[in-house]
Amino acid sequence: MFIHYLDLSWRSLRRTPLISALMIAAIAVGIGITMTSLSVYHMMSMDPIPHKSDRLFHVQLNTMDEGRTWTTEDNLPYQLTYTDAMNLYNADFPERKTMSMRTGFSVHMNSSEVKPFLEGARATGREFFAMFDLDFVHGASWTENQQINASPVVVINQELNERLFGGENSVGRQIYLDDESYEIIGIVKNWEIHTKYYDLNNGAFNRMEKIFVPFSLVVSKELSSWGNTNGWKFEDVRTFQDHLQSEQFWIQFWAELDTPEEQQIYSDYLRTYLSEQATKGRFERETVQFALRNVNQWLEYNNVVTEDNRVLVGLSFMFLTVCLANILGLMLGKFLRRAPEVGVRRALGASKRQIFAQHLVEVSVLGLLGGLFGIGIAQLGLWGVRQTYSYYSALATMDTYMLLAAPAIAIGACVIAGLYPAWLVCRTTPAIYLKTQ
Amino acid sequence: MLKMKNINKVYQTEKVQTHALRDFSLDVEEGEFIAVTGPSGSGKTTFLNIAGMLEPFTKGQYLLDDVDVGTLSDNQRADLRNQKIGFIFQGFNLIPDLNLYENVEVPLRYRGIKSAERKRRIENCLEKVGLASRAKHLPQQLSGGQQQRVAIARALAGEPRFLLADEPTGNLDSLMARQVMELLEDINREGATIIMVTHDAELARRAPRNIQVVDGQLADFTLYQSRPSGVVTPANVAVEA
């Protein structure tokens, strides 16, 4: 019967092409606008590393004097000092942990073939790749020795490898970062995440780095931070060594804690650590304050999805509602004009339920067509968003989930809008129309 | 087979109460061919609609094959209507964008009959009304008489025990009216019970049993023992046999 209803729906659409086109256009515009904002929202809010987002924890320590405040809701600085980052990294527990910092270089090949260009880079621990699921195409991360010795080694991503070496296996080759030669020891796949959750300092949706170097190079090469450096008290910082020993916050720190027990052990460790640091006189505080936030808590804490985004999604759904109100009116007119035919069908044995189902299938077909055209309009809208600001280039796209959601939302919305007209027409008293047709 | 006892039908508006049927009682036996006559507005169509379960009655009892129609839900009435009753309307009421085959198919689909069986029945019925070769035509490509024959084929496709016809020849010229009437008589001869509302006295006289409705009541009841020459009815078929 469903196939028959589909056939009747198709005939009905063809019988009134103008009104059908109007309805489909109204749904398409409504869905297009809604899916544009919803897609951006979806990309912003989606879990960037779903299989382990509850096991990766960002560490925050309060190493300020009692009474000092910060811009966060709980007065905890976002980043750590170099001293704390190194102490936590050198601790025995947990096994996987890493500090990281955004820096950058002028990249060239010491030849006339490649024009030098500026490129952001990440200075980090060798565990970074395994913790954040960066897969190697060739080579591997630097060794512990290379890390300790601050060896001039580098991991680049496929995109940069394509640009510099035409995509061939470049492990063992050299590139120049600023004026130093570095050996390429690994090539990782391009990182396909939409939110730069591991470092939200320069914007949550900026592009991921293409160059990774050992964090020990920060000290040996005195690499400057391309992120934020914040202080909470006056310090006379004149040299890089002063910077390293200062109480300024400029390093992100992540720990992988697989079980609640590990989280508890690490919390206890941090509590003890902070007490020790206070005892050493680095800061004056009686209350120990720190936070371990998993990936999603960290995104929430940083308001990655702002209230504005939610309002925008709400407004676009309201626009869809207005479109549906128009469709409801058109459906009402179309269905009621068909009441005589419904009367005949009822006389020939159709139950109210069958008439109701027939009309709901018809509105679903309208919804499906509107949803498909709506995807086209949404693609146009997302293209427009991408053109306005490259910041949104990774966000303003529709993933498979959204591509499937568009017709589903359109069908659902049309069914809701079509319930009343379908209910009204299925209540048709057949006798009224049979004599007058 | 069909028993109506003290059926009342009242149409209620804000200010006016209209009694379309008053204490209307009727027994119809299987295989009868009944013509219902009466002046306009007398309640003939209301009676037919109630008999066909197209509208509810206000008071009384209606038994169809011993089933108390008044106790049935709307969906149960739709099922019963689909299985036991065929309709023929004055205005044919064919669905314009379905071809003849599809029009005849409508009641069969609602009954859930399988495709092969539907095909068999539709082809038989269209054959019976002489329109098998035009199965793919749309209703507007046919004359009025042909359209009514399609409507009859549609009514027959469900193999109903009751055929309710409301002015089946009202929109036809006399020649076509006679052909349609002959078709109905054939159908009746094959066993279907027919109740036909008509204004045409000549057609009414061809039915073995006439009832007259006046002011919503059964006014007269005539069983024709003598029939016009040349007209075949179940009674004289039996005699001739």
Tab-separated table of N, CA, C and O in Angstrom, chain B residues 50-161:
chain	number	residue	atom	x	y	z
B	50	ILE	N	-27.343	5.791	4.173
B	50	ILE	CA	-27.345	5.032	5.433
B	50	ILE	C	-27.186	3.539	5.128
B	50	ILE	O	-26.417	2.833	5.791
B	51	ALA	N	-27.885	3.087	4.087
B	51	ALA	CA	-27.754	1.678	3.704
B	51	ALA	C	-26.301	1.346	3.343
B	51	ALA	O	-25.807	0.262	3.637
B	52	GLY	N	-25.631	2.311	2.716
B	52	GLY	CA	-24.235	2.096	2.317
B	52	GLY	C	-23.246	2.474	3.393
B	52	GLY	O	-22.042	2.479	3.142
B	53	MET	N	-23.762	2.843	4.578
B	53	MET	CA	-22.913	3.222	5.725
B	53	MET	C	-22.026	4.419	5.402
B	53	MET	O	-20.914	4.540	5.901
B	54	LEU	N	-22.523	5.282	4.525
B	54	LEU	CA	-21.762	6.482	4.197
B	54	LEU	C	-22.046	7.597	5.194
B	54	LEU	O	-21.298	8.557	5.281
B	55	GLU	N	-23.141	7.489	5.891
B	55	GLU	CA	-23.405	8.433	6.976
B	55	GLU	C	-24.185	7.720	8.085
B	55	GLU	O	-24.882	6.734	7.830
B	56	PRO	N	-23.997	8.200	9.300
B	56	PRO	CA	-24.659	7.528	10.430
B	56	PRO	C	-26.130	7.914	10.523
B	56	PRO	O	-26.546	8.926	9.961
B	57	PHE	N	-26.901	7.079	11.197
B	57	PHE	CA	-28.310	7.438	11.422
B	57	PHE	C	-28.446	7.912	12.860
B	57	PHE	O	-27.586	7.680	13.703
B	58	THR	N	-29.553	8.609	13.121
B	58	THR	CA	-29.728	9.211	14.446
B	58	THR	C	-30.317	8.207	15.430
B	58	THR	O	-29.923	8.137	16.586
B	59	LYS	N	-31.271	7.436	14.949
B	59	LYS	CA	-31.956	6.496	15.837
B	59	LYS	C	-32.422	5.282	15.037
B	59	LYS	O	-32.637	5.388	13.834
B	60	GLY	N	-32.624	4.160	15.722
B	60	GLY	CA	-33.157	2.976	15.058
B	60	GLY	C	-32.113	1.874	14.994
B	60	GLY	O	-31.049	1.974	15.610
B	61	GLN	N	-32.428	0.850	14.242
B	61	GLN	CA	-31.510	-0.284	14.136
B	61	GLN	C	-31.337	-0.698	12.674
B	61	GLN	O	-32.317	-0.767	11.922
B	62	TYR	N	-30.112	-0.951	12.305
B	62	TYR	CA	-29.815	-1.364	10.938
B	62	TYR	C	-28.935	-2.611	11.013
B	62	TYR	O	-27.819	-2.555	11.520
B	63	LEU	N	-29.453	-3.709	10.507
B	63	LEU	CA	-28.682	-4.959	10.473
B	63	LEU	C	-28.320	-5.285	9.033
B	63	LEU	O	-29.191	-5.320	8.160
B	64	LEU	N	-27.060	-5.512	8.794
B	64	LEU	CA	-26.610	-5.930	7.469
B	64	LEU	C	-25.975	-7.304	7.635
B	64	LEU	O	-24.927	-7.427	8.291
B	65	ASP	N	-26.603	-8.293	7.047
B	65	ASP	CA	-26.164	-9.685	7.256
B	65	ASP	C	-26.004	-9.977	8.748
B	65	ASP	O	-24.970	-10.514	9.199
B	66	ASP	N	-27.002	-9.549	9.497
B	66	ASP	CA	-27.063	-9.774	10.949
B	66	ASP	C	-25.996	-9.011	11.746
B	66	ASP	O	-25.835	-9.245	12.937
B	67	VAL	N	-25.278	-8.154	11.090
B	67	VAL	CA	-24.309	-7.313	11.820
B	67	VAL	C	-24.997	-5.988	12.151
B	67	VAL	O	-25.549	-5.338	11.260
B	68	ASP	N	-24.967	-5.602	13.440
B	68	ASP	CA	-25.609	-4.357	13.854
B	68	ASP	C	-24.690	-3.196	13.486
B	68	ASP	O	-23.670	-2.933	14.144
B	69	VAL	N	-25.034	-2.519	12.406
B	69	VAL	CA	-24.182	-1.453	11.863
B	69	VAL	C	-23.965	-0.329	12.887
B	69	VAL	O	-22.888	0.272	12.953
B	70	GLY	N	-24.987	-0.085	13.704
B	70	GLY	CA	-24.913	1.012	14.680
B	70	GLY	C	-23.830	0.821	15.721
B	70	GLY	O	-23.379	1.785	16.343
B	71	THR	N	-23.362	-0.411	15.889
B	71	THR	CA	-22.344	-0.667	16.924
B	71	THR	C	-20.916	-0.637	16.362
B	71	THR	O	-19.957	-0.805	17.106
B	72	LEU	N	-20.809	-0.457	15.053
B	72	LEU	CA	-19.482	-0.557	14.421
B	72	LEU	C	-18.727	0.770	14.483
B	72	LEU	O	-19.342	1.839	14.446
B	73	SER	N	-17.419	0.662	14.544
B	73	SER	CA	-16.589	1.871	14.467
B	73	SER	C	-16.516	2.313	13.012
B	73	SER	O	-16.918	1.569	12.103
B	74	ASP	N	-15.960	3.488	12.815
B	74	ASP	CA	-15.848	4.003	11.457
B	74	ASP	C	-15.023	3.067	10.575
B	74	ASP	O	-15.370	2.796	9.430
B	75	ASN	N	-13.910	2.571	11.120
B	75	ASN	CA	-13.052	1.680	10.332
B	75	ASN	C	-13.736	0.346	10.055
B	75	ASN	O	-13.593	-0.222	8.965
B	76	GLN	N	-14.497	-0.149	11.017
B	76	GLN	CA	-15.232	-1.414	10.794
B	76	GLN	C	-16.299	-1.225	9.718
B	76	GLN	O	-16.524	-2.114	8.885
B	77	ARG	N	-16.952	-0.058	9.752
B	77	ARG	CA	-17.960	0.226	8.707
B	77	ARG	C	-17.288	0.291	7.331
B	77	ARG	O	-17.823	-0.203	6.340
B	78	ALA	N	-16.080	0.917	7.298
B	78	ALA	CA	-15.347	1.018	6.022
B	78	ALA	C	-15.013	-0.384	5.499
B	78	ALA	O	-15.152	-0.665	4.305
B	79	ASP	N	-14.596	-1.271	6.397
B	79	ASP	CA	-14.275	-2.652	5.999
B	79	ASP	C	-15.504	-3.365	5.451
B	79	ASP	O	-15.466	-4.008	4.404
B	80	LEU	N	-16.603	-3.230	6.203
B	80	LEU	CA	-17.849	-3.911	5.805
B	80	LEU	C	-18.338	-3.372	4.456
B	80	LEU	O	-18.783	-4.131	3.581
B	81	ARG	N	-18.233	-2.065	4.320
B	81	ARG	CA	-18.654	-1.419	3.066
B	81	ARG	C	-17.808	-1.948	1.915
B	81	ARG	O	-18.313	-2.279	0.846
B	82	ASN	N	-16.513	-2.023	2.167
B	82	ASN	CA	-15.594	-2.470	1.129
B	82	ASN	C	-15.869	-3.902	0.708
B	82	ASN	O	-15.752	-4.261	-0.465
B	83	GLN	N	-16.269	-4.733	1.663
B	83	GLN	CA	-16.447	-6.156	1.358
B	83	GLN	C	-17.820	-6.486	0.796
B	83	GLN	O	-17.962	-7.414	0.013
B	84	LYS	N	-18.836	-5.722	1.202
B	84	LYS	CA	-20.192	-6.170	0.864
B	84	LYS	C	-20.956	-5.232	-0.063
B	84	LYS	O	-22.004	-5.616	-0.590
B	85	ILE	N	-20.486	-4.002	-0.208
B	85	ILE	CA	-21.314	-3.028	-0.911
B	85	ILE	C	-20.564	-2.413	-2.083
B	85	ILE	O	-19.398	-2.051	-1.972
B	86	GLY	N	-21.283	-2.312	-3.200
B	86	GLY	CA	-20.751	-1.587	-4.343
B	86	GLY	C	-21.636	-0.384	-4.623
B	86	GLY	O	-22.855	-0.451	-4.432
B	87	PHE	N	-21.001	0.722	-5.039
B	87	PHE	CA	-21.781	1.947	-5.290
B	87	PHE	C	-21.735	2.331	-6.762
B	87	PHE	O	-20.702	2.231	-7.415
B	88	ILE	N	-22.882	2.803	-7.214
B	88	ILE	CA	-22.925	3.429	-8.541
B	88	ILE	C	-23.599	4.784	-8.351
B	88	ILE	O	-24.673	4.872	-7.747
B	89	PHE	N	-22.907	5.840	-8.829
B	89	PHE	CA	-23.412	7.198	-8.589
B	89	PHE	C	-23.922	7.820	-9.882
B	89	PHE	O	-23.476	7.476	-10.974
B	90	GLN	N	-24.775	8.803	-9.680
B	90	GLN	CA	-25.304	9.521	-10.842
B	90	GLN	C	-24.169	10.201	-11.620
B	90	GLN	O	-24.133	10.169	-12.836
B	91	GLY	N	-23.237	10.792	-10.865
B	91	GLY	CA	-22.142	11.530	-11.512
B	91	GLY	C	-20.940	10.649	-11.798
B	91	GLY	O	-19.840	11.164	-12.010
B	92	PHE	N	-21.100	9.368	-11.763
B	92	PHE	CA	-20.062	8.350	-12.045
B	92	PHE	C	-18.973	8.326	-10.975
B	92	PHE	O	-18.540	7.276	-10.541
B	93	ASN	N	-18.490	9.537	-10.611
B	93	ASN	CA	-17.459	9.656	-9.576
B	93	ASN	C	-16.223	8.809	-9.854
B	93	ASN	O	-15.685	8.159	-8.960
B	94	LEU	N	-15.794	8.836	-11.104
B	94	LEU	CA	-14.503	8.199	-11.412
B	94	LEU	C	-13.394	9.186	-11.058
B	94	LEU	O	-13.604	10.398	-11.084
B	95	ILE	N	-12.252	8.647	-10.695
B	95	ILE	CA	-11.129	9.528	-10.329
B	95	ILE	C	-10.408	9.931	-11.617
B	95	ILE	O	-9.937	9.059	-12.361
B	96	PRO	N	-10.399	11.238	-11.913
B	96	PRO	CA	-10.020	11.683	-13.259
B	96	PRO	C	-8.603	11.340	-13.691
B	96	PRO	O	-8.367	11.109	-14.869
B	97	ASP	N	-7.646	11.314	-12.755
B	97	ASP	CA	-6.284	11.048	-13.231
B	97	ASP	C	-5.876	9.582	-13.102
B	97	ASP	O	-4.710	9.247	-13.214
B	98	LEU	N	-6.849	8.725	-12.857
B	98	LEU	CA	-6.580	7.287	-12.916
B	98	LEU	C	-7.229	6.751	-14.195
B	98	LEU	O	-8.349	7.149	-14.530
B	99	ASN	N	-6.533	5.845	-14.870
B	99	ASN	CA	-7.169	5.251	-16.059
B	99	ASN	C	-8.228	4.240	-15.622
B	99	ASN	O	-8.422	4.001	-14.417
B	100	LEU	N	-8.920	3.661	-16.615
B	100	LEU	CA	-10.064	2.795	-16.270
B	100	LEU	C	-9.627	1.632	-15.385
B	100	LEU	O	-10.283	1.305	-14.392
B	101	TYR	N	-8.504	1.030	-15.749
B	101	TYR	CA	-7.988	-0.106	-14.982
B	101	TYR	C	-7.771	0.314	-13.523
B	101	TYR	O	-8.196	-0.362	-12.593
B	102	GLU	N	-7.118	1.465	-13.357
B	102	GLU	CA	-6.790	1.926	-12.000
B	102	GLU	C	-8.038	2.332	-11.218
B	102	GLU	O	-8.119	2.133	-10.008
B	103	ASN	N	-9.020	2.891	-11.936
B	103	ASN	CA	-10.272	3.250	-11.257
B	103	ASN	C	-10.966	2.019	-10.703
B	103	ASN	O	-11.443	2.017	-9.566
B	104	VAL	N	-10.992	0.978	-11.512
B	104	VAL	CA	-11.663	-0.255	-11.073
B	104	VAL	C	-10.871	-0.905	-9.932
B	104	VAL	O	-11.427	-1.588	-9.062
B	105	GLU	N	-9.576	-0.633	-9.942
B	105	GLU	CA	-8.684	-1.247	-8.956
B	105	GLU	C	-8.857	-0.653	-7.548
B	105	GLU	O	-8.514	-1.307	-6.546
B	106	VAL	N	-9.393	0.564	-7.464
B	106	VAL	CA	-9.410	1.304	-6.177
B	106	VAL	C	-9.979	0.476	-5.014
B	106	VAL	O	-9.308	0.282	-3.996
B	107	PRO	N	-11.204	-0.046	-5.118
B	107	PRO	CA	-11.747	-0.775	-3.955
B	107	PRO	C	-10.963	-2.054	-3.639
B	107	PRO	O	-10.886	-2.466	-2.482
B	108	LEU	N	-10.364	-2.646	-4.682
B	108	LEU	CA	-9.613	-3.890	-4.465
B	108	LEU	C	-8.340	-3.619	-3.672
B	108	LEU	O	-7.923	-4.420	-2.848
B	109	ARG	N	-7.709	-2.499	-3.950
B	109	ARG	CA	-6.488	-2.132	-3.193
B	109	ARG	C	-6.829	-1.940	-1.719
B	109	ARG	O	-6.090	-2.387	-0.846
B	110	TYR	N	-7.943	-1.250	-1.455
B	110	TYR	CA	-8.296	-1.015	-0.053
B	110	TYR	C	-8.651	-2.315	0.664
B	110	TYR	O	-8.611	-2.396	1.877
B	111	ARG	N	-9.030	-3.317	-0.119
B	111	ARG	CA	-9.343	-4.598	0.510
B	111	ARG	C	-8.081	-5.445	0.697
B	111	ARG	O	-8.109	-6.495	1.315
B	112	GLY	N	-6.976	-5.003	0.105
B	112	GLY	CA	-5.708	-5.718	0.281
B	112	GLY	C	-5.592	-6.948	-0.593
B	112	GLY	O	-4.859	-7.881	-0.262
B	113	ILE	N	-6.323	-6.953	-1.714
B	113	ILE	CA	-6.262	-8.112	-2.620
B	113	ILE	C	-4.939	-8.086	-3.403
B	113	ILE	O	-4.488	-7.020	-3.833
B	114	LYS	N	-4.362	-9.245	-3.600
B	114	LYS	CA	-3.044	-9.318	-4.253
B	114	LYS	C	-3.138	-8.935	-5.736
B	114	LYS	O	-4.187	-9.045	-6.365
B	115	SER	N	-1.997	-8.542	-6.278
B	115	SER	CA	-1.939	-7.954	-7.615
B	115	SER	C	-2.527	-8.871	-8.709
B	115	SER	O	-3.307	-8.434	-9.554
B	116	ALA	N	-2.156	-10.153	-8.674
B	116	ALA	CA	-2.617	-11.069	-9.728
B	116	ALA	C	-4.139	-11.223	-9.684
B	116	ALA	O	-4.818	-11.216	-10.725
B	117	GLU	N	-4.677	-11.335	-8.475
B	117	GLU	CA	-6.121	-11.482	-8.309
B	117	GLU	C	-6.831	-10.191	-8.723
B	117	GLU	O	-7.905	-10.228	-9.353
B	118	ARG	N	-6.223	-9.053	-8.393
B	118	ARG	CA	-6.802	-7.766	-8.801
B	118	ARG	C	-6.910	-7.717	-10.319
B	118	ARG	O	-7.939	-7.333	-10.882
B	119	LYS	N	-5.829	-8.123	-10.969
B	119	LYS	CA	-5.770	-8.062	-12.430
B	119	LYS	C	-6.881	-8.917	-13.046
B	119	LYS	O	-7.588	-8.478	-13.962
B	120	ARG	N	-7.031	-10.105	-12.468
B	120	ARG	CA	-8.050	-11.021	-12.997
B	120	ARG	C	-9.438	-10.395	-12.881
B	120	ARG	O	-10.212	-10.365	-13.831
B	121	ARG	N	-9.715	-9.875	-11.694
B	121	ARG	CA	-11.052	-9.305	-11.459
B	121	ARG	C	-11.312	-8.073	-12.340
B	121	ARG	O	-12.395	-7.896	-12.875
B	122	ILE	N	-10.288	-7.221	-12.425
B	122	ILE	CA	-10.469	-5.982	-13.195
B	122	ILE	C	-10.740	-6.322	-14.659
B	122	ILE	O	-11.654	-5.764	-15.290
B	123	GLU	N	-9.961	-7.242	-15.202
B	123	GLU	CA	-10.138	-7.608	-16.615
B	123	GLU	C	-11.512	-8.239	-16.836
B	123	GLU	O	-12.193	-7.947	-17.838
B	124	ASN	N	-11.941	-9.061	-15.891
B	124	ASN	CA	-13.276	-9.671	-15.991
B	124	ASN	C	-14.361	-8.610	-16.000
B	124	ASN	O	-15.289	-8.641	-16.806
B	125	CYS	N	-14.238	-7.670	-15.066
B	125	CYS	CA	-15.293	-6.666	-14.907
B	125	CYS	C	-15.336	-5.725	-16.112
B	125	CYS	O	-16.421	-5.351	-16.583
B	126	LEU	N	-14.151	-5.335	-16.584
B	126	LEU	CA	-14.141	-4.451	-17.754
B	126	LEU	C	-14.676	-5.192	-18.980
B	126	LEU	O	-15.345	-4.625	-19.836
B	127	GLU	N	-14.367	-6.483	-19.036
B	127	GLU	CA	-14.894	-7.313	-20.123
B	127	GLU	C	-16.429	-7.337	-20.050
B	127	GLU	O	-17.126	-7.181	-21.065
B	128	LYS	N	-16.926	-7.487	-18.837
B	128	LYS	CA	-18.374	-7.601	-18.631
B	128	LYS	C	-19.109	-6.342	-19.089
B	128	LYS	O	-20.214	-6.413	-19.624
B	129	VAL	N	-18.462	-5.170	-18.870
B	129	VAL	CA	-19.129	-3.920	-19.274
B	129	VAL	C	-18.691	-3.479	-20.668
B	129	VAL	O	-19.013	-2.373	-21.113
B	130	GLY	N	-17.922	-4.350	-21.355
B	130	GLY	CA	-17.566	-4.093	-22.746
B	130	GLY	C	-16.495	-3.044	-22.935
B	130	GLY	O	-16.418	-2.394	-23.985
B	131	LEU	N	-15.648	-2.855	-21.942
B	131	LEU	CA	-14.632	-1.798	-22.074
B	131	LEU	C	-13.207	-2.337	-21.854
B	131	LEU	O	-12.297	-1.570	-21.540
B	132	ALA	N	-13.025	-3.623	-22.026
B	132	ALA	CA	-11.702	-4.218	-21.758
B	132	ALA	C	-10.626	-3.607	-22.636
B	132	ALA	O	-9.489	-3.415	-22.205
B	133	SER	N	-11.013	-3.255	-23.867
B	133	SER	CA	-9.996	-2.730	-24.784
B	133	SER	C	-9.589	-1.295	-24.450
B	133	SER	O	-8.650	-0.766	-25.020
B	134	ARG	N	-10.331	-0.680	-23.546
B	134	ARG	CA	-10.029	0.729	-23.252
B	134	ARG	C	-9.491	0.916	-21.830
B	134	ARG	O	-9.601	1.989	-21.254
B	135	ALA	N	-8.901	-0.141	-21.324
B	135	ALA	CA	-8.448	-0.126	-19.920
B	135	ALA	C	-7.477	0.999	-19.619
B	135	ALA	O	-7.421	1.513	-18.506
B	136	LYS	N	-6.688	1.388	-20.613
B	136	LYS	CA	-5.656	2.409	-20.365
B	136	LYS	C	-6.163	3.829	-20.622
B	136	LYS	O	-5.414	4.804	-20.490
B	137	HIS	N	-7.437	3.936	-21.024
B	137	HIS	CA	-7.991	5.275	-21.277
B	137	HIS	C	-8.330	5.974	-19.965
B	137	HIS	O	-8.640	5.339	-18.971
B	138	LEU	N	-8.304	7.296	-20.041
B	138	LEU	CA	-8.726	8.086	-18.877
B	138	LEU	C	-10.226	8.321	-18.968
B	138	LEU	O	-10.799	8.312	-20.079
B	139	PRO	N	-10.897	8.535	-17.849
B	139	PRO	CA	-12.354	8.688	-17.872
B	139	PRO	C	-12.849	9.769	-18.848
B	139	PRO	O	-13.857	9.590	-19.527
B	140	GLN	N	-12.107	10.888	-18.922
B	140	GLN	CA	-12.579	11.990	-19.782
B	140	GLN	C	-12.508	11.651	-21.272
B	140	GLN	O	-13.034	12.398	-22.096
B	141	GLN	N	-11.891	10.530	-21.582
B	141	GLN	CA	-11.829	10.107	-22.991
B	141	GLN	C	-13.034	9.239	-23.354
B	141	GLN	O	-13.110	8.735	-24.472
B	142	LEU	N	-13.966	9.065	-22.409
B	142	LEU	CA	-15.133	8.204	-22.642
B	142	LEU	C	-16.411	9.012	-22.638
B	142	LEU	O	-16.465	10.114	-22.082
B	143	SER	N	-17.457	8.452	-23.238
B	143	SER	CA	-18.783	9.079	-23.182
B	143	SER	C	-19.371	8.851	-21.787
B	143	SER	O	-18.850	8.049	-21.003
B	144	GLY	N	-20.482	9.556	-21.515
B	144	GLY	CA	-21.130	9.410	-20.208
B	144	GLY	C	-21.552	7.983	-19.930
B	144	GLY	O	-21.337	7.455	-18.837
B	145	GLY	N	-22.112	7.319	-20.948
B	145	GLY	CA	-22.579	5.942	-20.767
B	145	GLY	C	-21.420	5.002	-20.470
B	145	GLY	O	-21.514	4.116	-19.622
B	146	GLN	N	-20.319	5.254	-21.181
B	146	GLN	CA	-19.144	4.401	-20.956
B	146	GLN	C	-18.580	4.618	-19.554
B	146	GLN	O	-18.177	3.669	-18.884
B	147	GLN	N	-18.592	5.889	-19.141
B	147	GLN	CA	-18.091	6.171	-17.789
B	147	GLN	C	-18.936	5.456	-16.737
B	147	GLN	O	-18.423	4.924	-15.746
B	148	GLN	N	-20.261	5.461	-16.974
B	148	GLN	CA	-21.110	4.794	-15.986
B	148	GLN	C	-20.849	3.286	-15.985
B	148	GLN	O	-20.910	2.631	-14.949
B	149	ARG	N	-20.526	2.743	-17.165
B	149	ARG	CA	-20.223	1.309	-17.218
B	149	ARG	C	-18.922	1.006	-16.463
B	149	ARG	O	-18.793	-0.031	-15.817
B	150	VAL	N	-17.979	1.947	-16.539
B	150	VAL	CA	-16.734	1.773	-15.753
B	150	VAL	C	-17.075	1.793	-14.266
B	150	VAL	O	-16.560	0.989	-13.484
B	151	ALA	N	-17.967	2.746	-13.889
B	151	ALA	CA	-18.360	2.842	-12.473
B	151	ALA	C	-19.018	1.540	-12.030
B	151	ALA	O	-18.807	1.067	-10.910
B	152	ILE	N	-19.786	0.930	-12.948
B	152	ILE	CA	-20.422	-0.354	-12.608
B	152	ILE	C	-19.354	-1.443	-12.471
B	152	ILE	O	-19.382	-2.255	-11.536
B	153	ALA	N	-18.392	-1.416	-13.390
B	153	ALA	CA	-17.295	-2.402	-13.312
B	153	ALA	C	-16.571	-2.238	-11.978
B	153	ALA	O	-16.206	-3.222	-11.321
B	154	ARG	N	-16.357	-0.988	-11.563
B	154	ARG	CA	-15.668	-0.732	-10.293
B	154	ARG	C	-16.497	-1.279	-9.125
B	154	ARG	O	-15.954	-1.871	-8.190
B	155	ALA	N	-17.821	-1.071	-9.218
B	155	ALA	CA	-18.684	-1.568	-8.150
B	155	ALA	C	-18.684	-3.096	-8.101
B	155	ALA	O	-18.753	-3.696	-7.039
B	156	LEU	N	-18.562	-3.716	-9.304
B	156	LEU	CA	-18.626	-5.179	-9.362
B	156	LEU	C	-17.317	-5.848	-8.978
B	156	LEU	O	-17.297	-7.012	-8.562
B	157	ALA	N	-16.207	-5.114	-9.121
B	157	ALA	CA	-14.885	-5.723	-8.948
B	157	ALA	C	-14.717	-6.331	-7.564
B	157	ALA	O	-14.076	-7.367	-7.395
B	158	GLY	N	-15.323	-5.685	-6.592
B	158	GLY	CA	-15.225	-6.202	-5.226
B	158	GLY	C	-16.140	-7.379	-4.968
B	158	GLY	O	-16.195	-7.878	-3.838
B	159	GLU	N	-16.869	-7.816	-6.005
B	159	GLU	CA	-17.848	-8.908	-5.899
B	159	GLU	C	-18.765	-8.681	-4.708
B	159	GLU	O	-18.842	-9.491	-3.775
B	160	PRO	N	-19.454	-7.524	-4.713
B	160	PRO	CA	-20.294	-7.172	-3.570
B	160	PRO	C	-21.613	-7.952	-3.589
B	160	PRO	O	-22.079	-8.368	-4.650
B	161	ARG	N	-22.201	-8.093	-2.429
B	161	ARG	CA	-23.519	-8.735	-2.368
B	161	ARG	C	-24.600	-7.678	-2.555
B	161	ARG	O	-25.723	-7.977	-2.926
